[in-house]
Amino acid sequence: MNHFDYKNGELHAEDVALSAIAAEIGTPFYCYSTATLERHYRVFSEAMQKDALVAFSVKANGNLAVLKTLASLGAGADVVSGGELKRALAAGIPGEKIVFSGVGKTKAEMALGLKNRIYQFNVESEVELLALDEVAGALGVKAPVAFRVNPDVDAKTHAKISTGGAETKFGVPWSHVHTAYATAAKLKNIEIVGVDVHIGSQLTDLAPFEAAFTRVVELVGDLRREGHAISRIDLGGGLGVPYRNDNLPPPDPAAYGALAARITKNTGARLIMEPGRLIAANAGVLVAGVIYVKQGENKKFLILDAAMNDLIRPAFYDAYHEIVPVAAPTADTQWTHYDVVGPVCETSDIFAADRPLPVLKSDDKVAILTAGAYGATMSSAYNARPLAAEVLVKGGEWAVVRPRMDDDALFGNDRIPPWLG
Ligand code: LLP
């Protein structure tokens, strides 16, 4: 469910025509819908237990306006770097609603988290634990810790976004978990608070969640018997979204919430959830203009002004994104098939192969859908292409929430060494 619809022959974000934004700021740009973000957040949090912490995964979409929109509904944040932590704090998310994940937290990042009294560090190894103990000791505070455990469960998603298998770098290996907790219990500056798990992203089946959550709940029982005070269970993120209109939709948040509640019900623990994609993906589109339509030897290329540097998911994961014209097709519309590509000098700079679309011409606009998560956050300035603008719509209003990168931001930070004059 989202708020991008055709009205009066034009694709709108809520009550704003995307062509009106394009006319004012040019293309490409990301456009996010407040109503969709709010709806997804509400549907998700209402599906969870009342006291659960819903910590939005900032890596999905870290724009301050997006974070502030979610913060105003009560969202917390799941961060994986000092930069994301600063973004969350800058958007008004209090430390007490922030959890810090990731296999390679530096001591400086740990100190930043401790100074801001974050809710929990999801620690992924014993070496990291020792570093955290040292940093907390130097600051004279105790670090609240959950170990992220690796339950060795196959998430049955794309290999590049699967994190719960024993072969991945993520989490404390299952066979080391008990020693990790025993070590933590002996450290003066560490307070054990919970257990954390995250097995992967874009899961379209509940079975891997069920397997992982069940293992974690058994573990919580064992750890408590060993004398550890486990009061929180962080179940991570990972619930998938529909990218294709013609596929079966993934399980809805209500089914996912019910599963989490059923499996954890006798633990008495507070649940933490870290959804990213589910909140943001369908709340954003990437609007691009057609530069040229090029006839190849045996196919037609629709060359857009957006490219893999703006949205890398198709190139990186062979991800499918729906692409629709901004001008609504009519009964008279002529259709054809295009390879939809960008101007970047890489063969993988392709958004879609052999895709049915109306016949289009230079300056026409298209929208690449389900681009609100892992779109702008994964973009780069490759080929010296400025990062795209970002826009947030609310009802009939819209605002640029990140202007297109200018030349100064693009290369103004480069420095010429003295020997080059
Ligand atoms: N928590 C942790 C510890 C994570 O590593 C992630 C995502 C999440 C939560 C949020 O997962 P979500 O609810 O969004 O599935 N760039 C890839 C996705 C990478 C996900 C990495 N971790 C993509 O574009 O598909």
mmCIF file with all atom_site columns, C-alpha atoms and ligand atoms in Angstrom, residues 57 59-60 78 101 148 161 198 200-202 236-239 243 274-278 313 317 373-374 378, ligand 1:
data_model
loop_
_atom_site.group_PDB
_atom_site.id
_atom_site.type_symbol
_atom_site.label_atom_id
_atom_site.label_alt_id
_atom_site.label_comp_id
_atom_site.label_asym_id
_atom_site.label_entity_id
_atom_site.label_seq_id
_atom_site.pdbx_PDB_ins_code
_atom_site.Cartn_x
_atom_site.Cartn_y
_atom_site.Cartn_z
_atom_site.occupancy
_atom_site.B_iso_or_equiv
_atom_site.pdbx_formal_charge
_atom_site.auth_seq_id
_atom_site.auth_comp_id
_atom_site.auth_asym_id
_atom_site.auth_atom_id
_atom_site.pdbx_PDB_model_num
ATOM   1  C CA  . SER A 1 57  ? 17.109 0.682   10.301 1.00 0.00 ? 57  SER A CA  1
ATOM   2  C CA  . LYS A 1 59  ? 20.797 2.223   6.481  1.00 0.00 ? 59  LYS A CA  1
ATOM   3  C CA  . ALA A 1 60  ? 17.569 1.843   4.503  1.00 0.00 ? 60  ALA A CA  1
ATOM   4  C CA  . ASP A 1 78  ? 19.037 0.868   14.432 1.00 0.00 ? 78  ASP A CA  1
ATOM   5  C CA  . SER A 1 101 ? 24.705 -2.996  15.344 1.00 0.00 ? 101 SER A CA  1
ATOM   6  C CA  . ARG A 1 148 ? 24.137 -10.661 18.116 1.00 0.00 ? 148 ARG A CA  1
ATOM   7  C CA  . ILE A 1 161 ? 21.738 -9.963  1.775  1.00 0.00 ? 161 ILE A CA  1
ATOM   8  C CA  . HIS A 1 198 ? 19.201 -10.652 12.331 1.00 0.00 ? 198 HIS A CA  1
ATOM   9  C CA  . GLY A 1 200 ? 18.930 -11.345 6.431  1.00 0.00 ? 200 GLY A CA  1
ATOM   10 C CA  . SER A 1 201 ? 16.883 -8.945  4.384  1.00 0.00 ? 201 SER A CA  1
ATOM   11 C CA  . GLN A 1 202 ? 13.982 -9.166  1.907  1.00 0.00 ? 202 GLN A CA  1
ATOM   12 C CA  . GLY A 1 236 ? 16.387 -7.619  13.850 1.00 0.00 ? 236 GLY A CA  1
ATOM   13 C CA  . GLY A 1 237 ? 14.756 -6.622  10.575 1.00 0.00 ? 237 GLY A CA  1
ATOM   14 C CA  . GLY A 1 238 ? 14.366 -8.397  7.286  1.00 0.00 ? 238 GLY A CA  1
ATOM   15 C CA  . LEU A 1 239 ? 10.681 -8.635  6.413  1.00 0.00 ? 239 LEU A CA  1
ATOM   16 C CA  . TYR A 1 243 ? 8.848  -5.420  -5.683 1.00 0.00 ? 243 TYR A CA  1
ATOM   17 C CA  . GLU A 1 274 ? 14.730 -3.283  13.344 1.00 0.00 ? 274 GLU A CA  1
ATOM   18 C CA  . PRO A 1 275 ? 12.644 -2.904  10.174 1.00 0.00 ? 275 PRO A CA  1
ATOM   19 C CA  . GLY A 1 276 ? 14.160 -0.888  7.348  1.00 0.00 ? 276 GLY A CA  1
ATOM   20 C CA  . ARG A 1 277 ? 12.872 -1.858  3.932  1.00 0.00 ? 277 ARG A CA  1
ATOM   21 C CA  . LEU A 1 278 ? 9.328  -2.539  5.108  1.00 0.00 ? 278 LEU A CA  1
ATOM   22 C CA  . ARG A 1 313 ? 20.094 -2.558  -6.572 1.00 0.00 ? 313 ARG A CA  1
ATOM   23 C CA  . TYR A 1 317 ? 21.577 -7.875  -6.782 1.00 0.00 ? 317 TYR A CA  1
ATOM   24 C CA  . ALA A 1 373 ? 14.922 1.857   0.872  1.00 0.00 ? 373 ALA A CA  1
ATOM   25 C CA  . TYR A 1 374 ? 18.560 1.191   -0.086 1.00 0.00 ? 374 TYR A CA  1
ATOM   26 C CA  . MET A 1 378 ? 23.581 3.280   -1.482 1.00 0.00 ? 378 MET A CA  1
HETATM 27 N N1  . LLP B 2 .   ? 19.152 -4.903  11.316 1.00 0.00 ? 1   LLP B N1  1
HETATM 28 C C1  . LLP B 2 .   ? 20.373 -5.260  10.869 1.00 0.00 ? 1   LLP B C1  1
HETATM 29 C C2  . LLP B 2 .   ? 21.392 -5.678  11.839 1.00 0.00 ? 1   LLP B C2  1
HETATM 30 C C3  . LLP B 2 .   ? 20.641 -5.249  9.490  1.00 0.00 ? 1   LLP B C3  1
HETATM 31 O O1  . LLP B 2 .   ? 21.839 -5.621  9.055  1.00 0.00 ? 1   LLP B O1  1
HETATM 32 C C4  . LLP B 2 .   ? 19.636 -4.851  8.583  1.00 0.00 ? 1   LLP B C4  1
HETATM 33 C C5  . LLP B 2 .   ? 19.893 -4.820  7.136  1.00 0.00 ? 1   LLP B C5  1
HETATM 34 C C6  . LLP B 2 .   ? 18.384 -4.461  9.096  1.00 0.00 ? 1   LLP B C6  1
HETATM 35 C C7  . LLP B 2 .   ? 18.179 -4.519  10.474 1.00 0.00 ? 1   LLP B C7  1
HETATM 36 C C8  . LLP B 2 .   ? 17.258 -3.998  8.235  1.00 0.00 ? 1   LLP B C8  1
HETATM 37 O O2  . LLP B 2 .   ? 16.823 -4.992  7.371  1.00 0.00 ? 1   LLP B O2  1
HETATM 38 P P1  . LLP B 2 .   ? 15.509 -4.772  6.482  1.00 0.00 ? 1   LLP B P1  1
HETATM 39 O O3  . LLP B 2 .   ? 14.335 -4.720  7.412  1.00 0.00 ? 1   LLP B O3  1
HETATM 40 O O4  . LLP B 2 .   ? 15.677 -3.521  5.711  1.00 0.00 ? 1   LLP B O4  1
HETATM 41 O O5  . LLP B 2 .   ? 15.491 -5.965  5.595  1.00 0.00 ? 1   LLP B O5  1
HETATM 42 N N2  . LLP B 2 .   ? 21.214 -3.264  0.460  1.00 0.00 ? 1   LLP B N2  1
HETATM 43 C C9  . LLP B 2 .   ? 20.378 -4.445  0.475  1.00 0.00 ? 1   LLP B C9  1
HETATM 44 C C10 . LLP B 2 .   ? 19.855 -4.748  1.834  1.00 0.00 ? 1   LLP B C10 1
HETATM 45 C C11 . LLP B 2 .   ? 20.941 -4.910  2.875  1.00 0.00 ? 1   LLP B C11 1
HETATM 46 C C12 . LLP B 2 .   ? 20.391 -5.099  4.264  1.00 0.00 ? 1   LLP B C12 1
HETATM 47 C C13 . LLP B 2 .   ? 21.463 -5.045  5.275  1.00 0.00 ? 1   LLP B C13 1
HETATM 48 N N3  . LLP B 2 .   ? 21.013 -5.157  6.625  1.00 0.00 ? 1   LLP B N3  1
HETATM 49 C C14 . LLP B 2 .   ? 19.267 -4.276  -0.561 1.00 0.00 ? 1   LLP B C14 1
HETATM 50 O O6  . LLP B 2 .   ? 19.213 -3.239  -1.221 1.00 0.00 ? 1   LLP B O6  1
HETATM 51 O O7  . LLP B 2 .   ? 18.465 -5.186  -0.763 1.00 0.00 ? 1   LLP B O7  1
#
